[in-house]
Short mmCIF file of C-alpha atoms in Angstrom, two decimals:
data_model
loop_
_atom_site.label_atom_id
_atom_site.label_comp_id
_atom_site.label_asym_id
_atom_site.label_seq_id
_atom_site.Cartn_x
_atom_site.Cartn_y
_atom_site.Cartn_z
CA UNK T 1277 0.00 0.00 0.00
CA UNK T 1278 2.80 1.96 0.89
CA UNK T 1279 4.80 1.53 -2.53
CA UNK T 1280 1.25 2.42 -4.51
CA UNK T 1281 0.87 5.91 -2.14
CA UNK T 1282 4.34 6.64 -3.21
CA UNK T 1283 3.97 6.00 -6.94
CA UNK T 1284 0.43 7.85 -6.36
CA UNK T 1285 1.76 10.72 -4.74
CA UNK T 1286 5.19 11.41 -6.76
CA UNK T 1287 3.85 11.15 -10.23
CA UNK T 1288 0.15 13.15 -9.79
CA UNK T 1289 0.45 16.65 -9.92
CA UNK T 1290 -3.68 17.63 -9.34
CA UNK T 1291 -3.82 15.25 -5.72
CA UNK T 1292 -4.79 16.99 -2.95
CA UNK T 1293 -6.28 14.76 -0.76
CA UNK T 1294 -4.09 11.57 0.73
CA UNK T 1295 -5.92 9.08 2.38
CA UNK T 1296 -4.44 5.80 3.54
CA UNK T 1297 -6.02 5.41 7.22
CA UNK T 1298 -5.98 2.06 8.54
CA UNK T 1299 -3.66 0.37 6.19
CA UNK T 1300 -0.74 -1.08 8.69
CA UNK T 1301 1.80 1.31 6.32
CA UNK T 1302 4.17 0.88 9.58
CA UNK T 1303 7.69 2.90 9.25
CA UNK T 1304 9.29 1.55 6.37
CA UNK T 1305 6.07 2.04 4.33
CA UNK T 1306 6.20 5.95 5.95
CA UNK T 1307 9.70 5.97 4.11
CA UNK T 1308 8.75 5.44 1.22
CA UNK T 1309 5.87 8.31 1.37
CA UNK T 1310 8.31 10.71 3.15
CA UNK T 1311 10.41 10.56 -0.18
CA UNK T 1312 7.36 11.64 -2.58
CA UNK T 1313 6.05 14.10 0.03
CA UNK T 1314 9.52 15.55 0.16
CA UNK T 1315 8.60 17.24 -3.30
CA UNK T 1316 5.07 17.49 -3.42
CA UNK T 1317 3.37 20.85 -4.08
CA UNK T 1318 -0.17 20.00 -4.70
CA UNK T 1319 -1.43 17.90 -1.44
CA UNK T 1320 -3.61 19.78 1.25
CA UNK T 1321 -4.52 16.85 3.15
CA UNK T 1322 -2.64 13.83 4.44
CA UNK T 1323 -4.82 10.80 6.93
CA UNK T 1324 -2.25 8.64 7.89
CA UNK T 1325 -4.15 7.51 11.43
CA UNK T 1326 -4.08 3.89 12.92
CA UNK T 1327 -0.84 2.92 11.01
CA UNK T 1328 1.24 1.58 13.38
CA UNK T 1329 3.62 4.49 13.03
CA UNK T 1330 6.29 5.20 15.51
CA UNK T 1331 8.94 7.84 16.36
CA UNK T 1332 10.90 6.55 13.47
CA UNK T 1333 7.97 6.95 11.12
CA UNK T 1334 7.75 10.34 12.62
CA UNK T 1335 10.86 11.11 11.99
CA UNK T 1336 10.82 10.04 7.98
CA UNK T 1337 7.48 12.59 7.91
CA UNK T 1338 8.84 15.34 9.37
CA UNK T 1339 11.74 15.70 7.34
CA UNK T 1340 9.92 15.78 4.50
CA UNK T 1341 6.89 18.34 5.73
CA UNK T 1342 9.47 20.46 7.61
CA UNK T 1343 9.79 23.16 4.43
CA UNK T 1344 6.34 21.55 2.75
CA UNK T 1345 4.34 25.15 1.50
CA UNK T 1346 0.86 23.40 0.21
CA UNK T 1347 -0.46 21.36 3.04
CA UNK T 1348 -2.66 22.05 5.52
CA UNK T 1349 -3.86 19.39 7.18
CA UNK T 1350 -2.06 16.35 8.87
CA UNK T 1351 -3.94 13.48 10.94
CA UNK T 1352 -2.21 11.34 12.30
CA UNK T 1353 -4.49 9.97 15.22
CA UNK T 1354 -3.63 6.02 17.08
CA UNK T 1355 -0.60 6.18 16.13
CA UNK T 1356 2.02 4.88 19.03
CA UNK T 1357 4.96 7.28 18.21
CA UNK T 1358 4.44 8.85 22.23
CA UNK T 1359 6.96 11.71 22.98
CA UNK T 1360 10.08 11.36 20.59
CA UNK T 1361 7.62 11.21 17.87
CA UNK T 1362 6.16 14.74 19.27
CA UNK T 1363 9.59 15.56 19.14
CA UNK T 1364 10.03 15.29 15.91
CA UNK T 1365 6.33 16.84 14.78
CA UNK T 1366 7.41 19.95 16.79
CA UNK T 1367 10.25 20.68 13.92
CA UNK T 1368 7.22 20.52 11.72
CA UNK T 1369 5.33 23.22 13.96
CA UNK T 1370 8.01 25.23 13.83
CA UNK T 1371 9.16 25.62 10.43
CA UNK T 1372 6.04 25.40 8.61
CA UNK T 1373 4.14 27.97 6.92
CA UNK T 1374 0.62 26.21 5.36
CA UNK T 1375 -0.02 23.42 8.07
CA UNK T 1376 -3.53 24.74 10.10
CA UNK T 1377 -4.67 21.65 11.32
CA UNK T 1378 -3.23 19.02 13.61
CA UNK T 1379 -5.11 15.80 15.02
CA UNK T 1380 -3.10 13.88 17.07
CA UNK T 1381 -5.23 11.84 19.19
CA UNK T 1382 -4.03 8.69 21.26
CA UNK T 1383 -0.55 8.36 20.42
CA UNK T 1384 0.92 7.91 23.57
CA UNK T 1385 2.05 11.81 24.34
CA UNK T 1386 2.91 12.14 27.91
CA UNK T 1387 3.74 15.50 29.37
CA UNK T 1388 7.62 15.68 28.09
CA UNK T 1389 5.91 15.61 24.75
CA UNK T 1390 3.32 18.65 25.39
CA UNK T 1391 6.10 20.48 26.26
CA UNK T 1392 8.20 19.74 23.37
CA UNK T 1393 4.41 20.77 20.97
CA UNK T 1394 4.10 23.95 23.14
CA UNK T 1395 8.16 25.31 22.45
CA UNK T 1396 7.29 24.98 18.93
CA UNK T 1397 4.09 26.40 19.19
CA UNK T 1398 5.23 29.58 20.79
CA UNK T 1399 6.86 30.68 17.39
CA UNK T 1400 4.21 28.71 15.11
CA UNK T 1401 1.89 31.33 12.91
CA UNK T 1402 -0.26 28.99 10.69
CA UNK T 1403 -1.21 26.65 13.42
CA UNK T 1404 -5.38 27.18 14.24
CA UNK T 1405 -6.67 23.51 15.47
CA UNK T 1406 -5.16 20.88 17.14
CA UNK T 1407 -6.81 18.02 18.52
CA UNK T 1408 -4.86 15.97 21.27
CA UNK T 1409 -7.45 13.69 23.05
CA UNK T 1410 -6.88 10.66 25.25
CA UNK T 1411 -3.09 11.29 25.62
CA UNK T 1412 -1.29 11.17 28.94
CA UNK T 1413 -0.45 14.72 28.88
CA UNK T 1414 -2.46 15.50 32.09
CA UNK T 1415 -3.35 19.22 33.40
CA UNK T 1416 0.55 19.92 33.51
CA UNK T 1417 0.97 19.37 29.45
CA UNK T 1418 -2.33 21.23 29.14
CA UNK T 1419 -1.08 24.03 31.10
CA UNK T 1420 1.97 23.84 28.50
CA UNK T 1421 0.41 24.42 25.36
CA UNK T 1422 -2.17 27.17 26.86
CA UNK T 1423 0.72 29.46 28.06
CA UNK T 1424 2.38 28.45 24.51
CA UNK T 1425 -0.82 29.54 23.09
CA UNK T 1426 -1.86 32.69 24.94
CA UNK T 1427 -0.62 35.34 22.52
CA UNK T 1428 -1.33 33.58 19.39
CA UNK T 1429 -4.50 35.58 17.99
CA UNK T 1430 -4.91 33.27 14.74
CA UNK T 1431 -5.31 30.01 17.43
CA UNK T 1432 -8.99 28.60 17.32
CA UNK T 1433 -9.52 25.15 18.34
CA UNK T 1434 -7.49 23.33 20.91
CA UNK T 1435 -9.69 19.85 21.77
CA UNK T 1436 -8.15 17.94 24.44
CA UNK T 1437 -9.23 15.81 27.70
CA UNK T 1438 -6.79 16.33 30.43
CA UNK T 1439 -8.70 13.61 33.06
CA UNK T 1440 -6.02 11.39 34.57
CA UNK T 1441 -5.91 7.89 33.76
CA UNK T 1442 -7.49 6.42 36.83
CA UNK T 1443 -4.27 4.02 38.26
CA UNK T 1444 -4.89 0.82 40.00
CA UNK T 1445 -5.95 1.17 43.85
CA UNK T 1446 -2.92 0.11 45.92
CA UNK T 1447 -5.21 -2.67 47.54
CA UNK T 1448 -5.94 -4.02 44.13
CA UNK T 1449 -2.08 -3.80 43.52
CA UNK T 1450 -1.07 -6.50 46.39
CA UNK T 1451 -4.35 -8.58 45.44
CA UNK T 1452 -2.74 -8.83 41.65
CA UNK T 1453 0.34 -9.21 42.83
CA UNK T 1454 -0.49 -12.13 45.08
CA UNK T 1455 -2.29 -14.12 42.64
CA UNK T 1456 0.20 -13.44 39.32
CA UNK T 1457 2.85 -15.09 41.79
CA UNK T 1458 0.53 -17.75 42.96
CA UNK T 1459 0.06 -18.44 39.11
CA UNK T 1460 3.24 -18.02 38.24
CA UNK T 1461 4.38 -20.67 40.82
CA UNK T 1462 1.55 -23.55 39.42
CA UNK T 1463 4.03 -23.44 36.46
CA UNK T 1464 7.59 -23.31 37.66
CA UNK T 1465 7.23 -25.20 41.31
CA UNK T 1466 9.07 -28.51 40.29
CA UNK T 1467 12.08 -26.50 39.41
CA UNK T 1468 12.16 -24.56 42.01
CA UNK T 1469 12.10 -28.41 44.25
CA UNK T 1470 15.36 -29.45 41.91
CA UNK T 1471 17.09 -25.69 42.25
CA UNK T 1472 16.77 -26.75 46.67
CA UNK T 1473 17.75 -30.78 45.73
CA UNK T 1474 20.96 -29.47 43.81
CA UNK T 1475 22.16 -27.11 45.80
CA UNK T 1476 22.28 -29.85 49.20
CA UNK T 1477 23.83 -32.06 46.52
CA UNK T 1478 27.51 -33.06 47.60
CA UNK T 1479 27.12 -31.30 50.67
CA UNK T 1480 30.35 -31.09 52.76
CA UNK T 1481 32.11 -32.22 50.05
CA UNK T 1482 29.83 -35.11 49.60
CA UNK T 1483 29.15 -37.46 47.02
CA UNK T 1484 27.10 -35.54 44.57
CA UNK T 1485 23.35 -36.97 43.90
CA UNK T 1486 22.26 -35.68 40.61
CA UNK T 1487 24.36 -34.83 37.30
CA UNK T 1488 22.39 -32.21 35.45
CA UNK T 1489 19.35 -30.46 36.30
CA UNK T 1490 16.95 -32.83 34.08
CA UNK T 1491 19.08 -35.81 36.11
CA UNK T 1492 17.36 -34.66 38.74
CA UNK T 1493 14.00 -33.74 37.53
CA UNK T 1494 14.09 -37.40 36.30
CA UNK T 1495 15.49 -39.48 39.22
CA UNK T 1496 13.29 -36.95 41.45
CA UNK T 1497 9.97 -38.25 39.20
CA UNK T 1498 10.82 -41.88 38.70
CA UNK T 1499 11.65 -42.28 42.70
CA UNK T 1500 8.89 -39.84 43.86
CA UNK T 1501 6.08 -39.86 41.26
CA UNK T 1502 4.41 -36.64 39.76
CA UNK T 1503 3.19 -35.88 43.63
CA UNK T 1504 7.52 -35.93 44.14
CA UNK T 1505 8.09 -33.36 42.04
CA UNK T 1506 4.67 -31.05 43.22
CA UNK T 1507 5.84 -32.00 46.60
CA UNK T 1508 6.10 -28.59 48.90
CA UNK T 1509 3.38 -26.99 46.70
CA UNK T 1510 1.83 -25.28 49.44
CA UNK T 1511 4.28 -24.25 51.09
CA UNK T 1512 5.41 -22.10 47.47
CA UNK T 1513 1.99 -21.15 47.39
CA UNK T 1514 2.01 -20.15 50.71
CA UNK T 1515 5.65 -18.04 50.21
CA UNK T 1516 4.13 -15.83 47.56
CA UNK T 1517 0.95 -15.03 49.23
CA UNK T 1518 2.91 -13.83 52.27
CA UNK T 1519 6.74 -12.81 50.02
CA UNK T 1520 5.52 -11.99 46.36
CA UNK T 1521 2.33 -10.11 47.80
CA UNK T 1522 4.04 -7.43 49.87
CA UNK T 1523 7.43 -6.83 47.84
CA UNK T 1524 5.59 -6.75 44.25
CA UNK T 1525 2.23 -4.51 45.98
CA UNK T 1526 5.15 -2.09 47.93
CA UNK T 1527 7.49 -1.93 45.67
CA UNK T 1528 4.56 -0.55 42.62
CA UNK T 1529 3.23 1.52 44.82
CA UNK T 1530 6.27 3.25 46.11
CA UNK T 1531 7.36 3.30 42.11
CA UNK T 1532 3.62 5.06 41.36
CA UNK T 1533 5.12 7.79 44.24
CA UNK T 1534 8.72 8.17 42.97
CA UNK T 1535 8.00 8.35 39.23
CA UNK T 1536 9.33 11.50 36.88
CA UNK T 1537 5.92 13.61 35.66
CA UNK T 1538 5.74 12.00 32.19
CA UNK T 1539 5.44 8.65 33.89
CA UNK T 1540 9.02 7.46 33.26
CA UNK T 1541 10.43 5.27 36.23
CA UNK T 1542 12.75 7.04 38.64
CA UNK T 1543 16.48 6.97 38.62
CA UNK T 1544 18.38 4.08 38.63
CA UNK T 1545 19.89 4.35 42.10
CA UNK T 1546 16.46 5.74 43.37
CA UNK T 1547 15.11 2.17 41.49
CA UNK T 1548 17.50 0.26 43.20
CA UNK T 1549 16.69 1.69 46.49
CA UNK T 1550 12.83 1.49 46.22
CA UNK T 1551 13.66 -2.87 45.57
CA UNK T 1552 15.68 -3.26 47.99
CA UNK T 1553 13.12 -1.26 50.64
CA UNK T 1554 10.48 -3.55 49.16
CA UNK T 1555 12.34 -6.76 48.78
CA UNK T 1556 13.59 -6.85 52.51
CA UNK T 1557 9.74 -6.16 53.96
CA UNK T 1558 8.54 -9.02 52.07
CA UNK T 1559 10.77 -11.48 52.94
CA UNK T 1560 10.68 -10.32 56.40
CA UNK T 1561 7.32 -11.24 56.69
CA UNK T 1562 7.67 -14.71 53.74
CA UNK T 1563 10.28 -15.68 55.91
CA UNK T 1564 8.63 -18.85 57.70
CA UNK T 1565 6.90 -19.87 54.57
CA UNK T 1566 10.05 -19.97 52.93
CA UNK T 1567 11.18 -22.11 56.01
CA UNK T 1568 8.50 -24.39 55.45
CA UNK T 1569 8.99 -24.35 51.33
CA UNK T 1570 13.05 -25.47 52.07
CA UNK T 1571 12.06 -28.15 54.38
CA UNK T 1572 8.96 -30.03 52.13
CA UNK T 1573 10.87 -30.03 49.33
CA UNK T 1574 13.95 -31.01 50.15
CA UNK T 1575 11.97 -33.96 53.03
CA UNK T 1576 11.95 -36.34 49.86
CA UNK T 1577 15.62 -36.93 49.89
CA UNK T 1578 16.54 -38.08 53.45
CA UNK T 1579 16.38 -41.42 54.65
CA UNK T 1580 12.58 -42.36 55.42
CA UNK T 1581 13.33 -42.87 59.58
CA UNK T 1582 14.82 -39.05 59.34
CA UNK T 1583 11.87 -37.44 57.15
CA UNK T 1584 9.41 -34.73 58.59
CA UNK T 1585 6.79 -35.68 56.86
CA UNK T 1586 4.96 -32.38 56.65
CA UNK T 1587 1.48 -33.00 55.62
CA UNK T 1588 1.24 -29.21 54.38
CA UNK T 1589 2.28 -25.87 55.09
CA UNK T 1590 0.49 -25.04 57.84
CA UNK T 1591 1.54 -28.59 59.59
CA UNK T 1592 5.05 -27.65 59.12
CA UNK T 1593 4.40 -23.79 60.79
CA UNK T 1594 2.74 -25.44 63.28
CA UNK T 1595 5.59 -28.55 64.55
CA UNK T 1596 8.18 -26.13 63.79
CA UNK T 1597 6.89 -23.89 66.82
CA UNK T 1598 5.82 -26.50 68.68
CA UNK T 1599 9.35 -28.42 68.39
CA UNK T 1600 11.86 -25.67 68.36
CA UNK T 1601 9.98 -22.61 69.15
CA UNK T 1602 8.14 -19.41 67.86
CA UNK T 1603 11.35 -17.92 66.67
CA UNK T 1604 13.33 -21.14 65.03
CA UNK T 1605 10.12 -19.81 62.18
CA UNK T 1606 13.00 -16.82 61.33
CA UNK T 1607 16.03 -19.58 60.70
CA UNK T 1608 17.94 -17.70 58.47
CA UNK T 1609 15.92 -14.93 57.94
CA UNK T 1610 19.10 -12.86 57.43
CA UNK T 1611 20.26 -14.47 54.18
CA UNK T 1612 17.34 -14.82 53.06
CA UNK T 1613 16.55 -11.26 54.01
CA UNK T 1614 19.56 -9.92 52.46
CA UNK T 1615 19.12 -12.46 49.20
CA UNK T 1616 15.49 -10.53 48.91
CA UNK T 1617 16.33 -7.37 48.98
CA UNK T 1618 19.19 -8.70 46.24
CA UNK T 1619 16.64 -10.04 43.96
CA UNK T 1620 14.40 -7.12 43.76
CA UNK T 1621 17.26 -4.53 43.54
CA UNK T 1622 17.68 -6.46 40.77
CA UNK T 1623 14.82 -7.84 39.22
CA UNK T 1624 12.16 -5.25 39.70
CA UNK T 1625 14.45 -1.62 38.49
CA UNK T 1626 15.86 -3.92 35.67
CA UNK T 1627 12.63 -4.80 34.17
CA UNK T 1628 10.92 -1.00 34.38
CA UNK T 1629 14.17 0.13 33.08
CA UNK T 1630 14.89 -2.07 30.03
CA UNK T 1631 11.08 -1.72 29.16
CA UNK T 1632 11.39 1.87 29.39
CA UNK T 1633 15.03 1.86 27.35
CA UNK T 1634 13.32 -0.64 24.72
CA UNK T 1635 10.27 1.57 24.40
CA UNK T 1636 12.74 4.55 24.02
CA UNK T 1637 14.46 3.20 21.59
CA UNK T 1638 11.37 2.04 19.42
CA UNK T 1639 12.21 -1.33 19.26
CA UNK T 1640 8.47 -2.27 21.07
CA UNK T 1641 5.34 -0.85 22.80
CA UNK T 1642 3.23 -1.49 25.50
CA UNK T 1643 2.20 -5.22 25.18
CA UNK T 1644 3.22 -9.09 25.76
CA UNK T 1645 6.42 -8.86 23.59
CA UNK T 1646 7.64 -6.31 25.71
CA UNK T 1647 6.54 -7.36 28.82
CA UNK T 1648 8.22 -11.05 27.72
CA UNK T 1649 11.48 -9.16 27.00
CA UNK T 1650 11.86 -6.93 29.45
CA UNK T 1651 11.16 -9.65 32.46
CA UNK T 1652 13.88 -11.71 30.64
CA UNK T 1653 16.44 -9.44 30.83
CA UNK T 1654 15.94 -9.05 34.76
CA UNK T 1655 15.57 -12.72 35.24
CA UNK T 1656 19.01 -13.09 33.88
CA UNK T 1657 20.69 -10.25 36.35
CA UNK T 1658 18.80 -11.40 38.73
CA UNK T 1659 19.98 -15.13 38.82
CA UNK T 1660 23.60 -14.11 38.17
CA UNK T 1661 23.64 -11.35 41.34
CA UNK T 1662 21.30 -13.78 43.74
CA UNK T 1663 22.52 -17.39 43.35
CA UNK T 1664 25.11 -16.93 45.94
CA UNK T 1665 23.33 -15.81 48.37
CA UNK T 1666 20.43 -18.40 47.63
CA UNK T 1667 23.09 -21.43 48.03
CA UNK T 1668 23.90 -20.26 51.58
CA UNK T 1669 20.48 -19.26 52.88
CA UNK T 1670 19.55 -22.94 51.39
CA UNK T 1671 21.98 -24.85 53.16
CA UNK T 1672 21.11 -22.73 56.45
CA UNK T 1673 18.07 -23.42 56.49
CA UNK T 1674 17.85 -27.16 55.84
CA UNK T 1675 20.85 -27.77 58.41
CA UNK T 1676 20.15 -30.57 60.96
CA UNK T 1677 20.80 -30.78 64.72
CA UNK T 1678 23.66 -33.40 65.19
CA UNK T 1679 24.00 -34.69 68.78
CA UNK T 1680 22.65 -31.48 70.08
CA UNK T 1681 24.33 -28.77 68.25
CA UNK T 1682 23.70 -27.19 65.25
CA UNK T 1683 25.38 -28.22 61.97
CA UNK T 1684 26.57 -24.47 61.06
CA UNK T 1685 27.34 -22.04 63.70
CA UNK T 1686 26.20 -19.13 61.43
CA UNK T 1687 26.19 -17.74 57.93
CA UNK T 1688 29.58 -16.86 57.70
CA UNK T 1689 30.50 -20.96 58.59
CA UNK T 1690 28.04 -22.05 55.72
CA UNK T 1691 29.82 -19.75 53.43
CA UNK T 1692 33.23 -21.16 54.55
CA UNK T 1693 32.98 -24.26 54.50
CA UNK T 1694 31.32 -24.14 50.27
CA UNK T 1695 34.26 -22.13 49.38
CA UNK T 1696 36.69 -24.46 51.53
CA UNK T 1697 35.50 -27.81 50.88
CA UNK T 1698 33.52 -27.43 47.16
CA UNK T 1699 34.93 -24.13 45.83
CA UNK T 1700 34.36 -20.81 44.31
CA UNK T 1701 31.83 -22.14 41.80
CA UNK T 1702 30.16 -24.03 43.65
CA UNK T 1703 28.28 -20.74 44.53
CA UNK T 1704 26.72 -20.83 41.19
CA UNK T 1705 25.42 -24.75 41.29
CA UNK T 1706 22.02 -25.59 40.46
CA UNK T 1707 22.33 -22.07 37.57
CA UNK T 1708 20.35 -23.56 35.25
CA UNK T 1709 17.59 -24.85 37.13
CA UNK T 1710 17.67 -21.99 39.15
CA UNK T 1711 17.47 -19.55 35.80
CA UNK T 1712 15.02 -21.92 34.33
CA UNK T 1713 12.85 -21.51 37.71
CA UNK T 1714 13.57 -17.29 37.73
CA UNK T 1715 13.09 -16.79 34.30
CA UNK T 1716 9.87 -18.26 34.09
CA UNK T 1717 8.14 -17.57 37.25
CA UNK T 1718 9.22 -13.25 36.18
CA UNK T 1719 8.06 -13.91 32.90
CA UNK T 1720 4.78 -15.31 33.95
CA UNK T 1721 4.63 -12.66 37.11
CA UNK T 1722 5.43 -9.68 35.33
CA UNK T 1723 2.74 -10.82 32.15
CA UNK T 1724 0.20 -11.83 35.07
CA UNK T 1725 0.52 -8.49 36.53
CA UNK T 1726 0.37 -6.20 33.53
CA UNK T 1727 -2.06 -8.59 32.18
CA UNK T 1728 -4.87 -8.59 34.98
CA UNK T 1729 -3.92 -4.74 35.58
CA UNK T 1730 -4.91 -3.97 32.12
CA UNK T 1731 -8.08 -6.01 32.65
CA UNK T 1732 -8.78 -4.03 35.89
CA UNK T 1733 -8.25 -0.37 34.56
CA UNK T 1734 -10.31 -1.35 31.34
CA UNK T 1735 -13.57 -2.96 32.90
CA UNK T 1736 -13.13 -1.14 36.13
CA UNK T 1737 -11.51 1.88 36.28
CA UNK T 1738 -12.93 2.29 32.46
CA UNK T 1739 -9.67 3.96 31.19
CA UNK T 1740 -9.01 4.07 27.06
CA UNK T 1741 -5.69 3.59 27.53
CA UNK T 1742 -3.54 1.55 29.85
CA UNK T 1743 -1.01 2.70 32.93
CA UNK T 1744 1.65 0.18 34.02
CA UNK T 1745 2.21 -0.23 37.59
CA UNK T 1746 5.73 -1.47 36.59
#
């Protein structure tokens, strides 16, 4: 369609209406009409809305309207091109002398954009309609482009709405949160069991049980049965209604209270703070069913006359009071403390900042690609920055009482004796399984979150266009 516009626009000299709404032209097609535009003296009109046209398209158009003397009238309406592409339109605005009408609705212009549209409509003198509805410019950006506008006496028409998108309700936010984690974990419990088997593997310097990680997924099934490798379930369960609930629900909301105006995430320092604030309150409080999660999963190995035999979570909570007291329920909660607030200084600022650099960069929008990407990326840092720390806690927390005394006197002895007896890399065992179990449970999280929040502010909240909480 494109290719045909170009040919139609580059060898007519009587056109002056352009119409190709709806057509999926996407940037390279813009290209092509950029270069016939770039001469045209006869076109009044150009429709190019709901094209999938982004900053980059942008960019090929205004280049070739910048100096354009003949037309008027430029829609380019559901277009996702957001504030660069604004950027680019506001050369447009300022060097043009025919262009009267501008309709821009619902392409993704935030506040940073309004201001870049009202610095090039201070010195704009054709300019007398512009129509900007449902962007994200909000009463700042409106207050922009009225000051921009105040003196200009030729100015007739400025149609734009500046409600607020309504965001989620922070109650709503740990509710989500809960159950995308609680989903997540359906899917990716069995790995996390063989991540916990592999890393007491060849303990102390021991004979080591399993090979690979699907050696142990295996042995674990053929030995155990499907209830083997499900065993601990609700104990998981139990972790991320307690952990996943109240780092993901504080960490978005204190994100929602530290972001820039146009809706950009904070710093990257101020990110990292805001995970590790969150990450350490949640596992403060997910501490005892991660207790209970070590324990169940790991029961399946030992000998049967030295199994716990948990019958679920709650059993476990319960005999572990009941047999070594209240506060036995916070064994280890400093590693696995400090491992939390690792992980989300990790996880959570790397996935709002490589969505944010992707979207930047034009390489995606808003949607499941992104989302898939983006959690990706953090699930890798994540499981190269945390693993350490998750061996140790791990070992900590599983460690027996042998003739009355514990097995390690602390964290520093656990940490010790793997470097003295099984070496540096030994810190790293169990990586794959251990990626395979981070990588999907934040892919799933982070697409069950975005995915049940855009559900929520659609049906609920009744917004036209959606507002991460991440």
């Amino acid at each position: 369609m494109a290719y045909v516009g170009y040919h139609l626009v580059q060898n007519n000299t009587k056109l002056t209406v352009l119409c190709l709404t709806n057509n999926q032209i996407g940037n390279e097609g813009i290209q092509y009409l950029s270069d016939a535009l770039e001469d045209n003296e006869t076109l009044n009109v150009v429709s190019l809305g709901k094209n999938h046209i982004t900053a980059e398209g942008v960019y090929y158009l205004s280049n070739a309207l910048q100096y354009n003397k003949t037309l008027t009238t430029l829609y380019l309406s559901d277009n996702p091109f957001g504030n660069k592409g604004a950027l680019y339109l506001s050369n447009v605005l300022q060097s043009s002398t025919a262009l009267t009408t501008l309709w821009i609705n619902n392409n993704h212009i935030g506040i940073e954009g309004a201001q870049y549209l009202s610095n090039a409509l201070k010195t704009n003198t054709t300019l007398m309609i512009l129509f900007l509805h449902n962007n994200h410019i909000q009463s700042q950006g409106a207050q922009y482009l009225s000051d921009a506008l105040q003196n200009n006496k030729e100015f007739k028409i400025m149609a734009l709405n500046t409600k607020s998108t309504t965001n989620t309700p922070n109650s709503i936010k740990f509710l989500i949160s809960g159950l995308a984690s609680m989903g997540a974990t359906l899917f990716v419990h069995p790995m996390d069991l063989v991540k916990n088997r592999m890393q007491i593997s060849g303990e102390g310097g021991g004979v080591k049980e399993y090979r690979t990680s699907y050696h142990a997924l295996t042995t674990i099934f053929r030995k155990e049965g499907f209830r083997g490798i499900y065993s601990g379930l609700s104990a998981g369960l139990f972790r991320q209604a307690t952990y996943a609930t109240t780092r993901l629900g504080i960490y978005q909301i204190l994100l929602e209270r530290f972001r820039d105006q146009d809706g950009r995430p904070p710093s990257i320092f101020v990110n990292l703070l805001l995970g590790v604030v969150s990450g350490g309150l949640g596992s403060l409080i997910g501490t005892p069913a991660e207790l209970a999660l070590i324990r169940m999963t790991l029961d399946g190995r030992l000998p049967m006359n030295e199994r716990r035999n948990y019958a679920h979570v709650f059993d476990a909570l319960a005999r572990i009071t009941r047999e070594e007291g209240i506060l036995k329920l916070w064994r280890g909660a400093i590693p696995t403390v400090t491992r939390a607030m690792i992980v989300n200084a990790a996880q959570m600022p790397s996935y709002s900042q490589a969505k944010q650099l992707i979207m930047s960069m034009d390489l995606m929008q808003q949607g499941l690609p992104l989302h898939a990407v983006s959690s990706l990326i953090a699930a890798l840092i994540t499981t190269i920055v945390s693993l350490p720390i998750d061996i140790v806690k791990t070992r900590y927390q599983n460690m027996k009482i042998i003739q009355g005394k514990p097995e390690y006197t602390g964290i520093l002895d656990v940490f010790q004796r793997i470097f003295r007896q099984e070496g540096v890399l030994s810190f790293w065992k169990g990586f794959t399984p251990y990626f395979y179990r981070i990588g999907p449970h934040t892919i799933l999280s982070f697409i069950f979150i975005e995915q049940l929040n855009i559900q929520y502010q659609r049906r609920i909240c009744k917004n036209e266009s959606y507002m991460s909480t991440l």
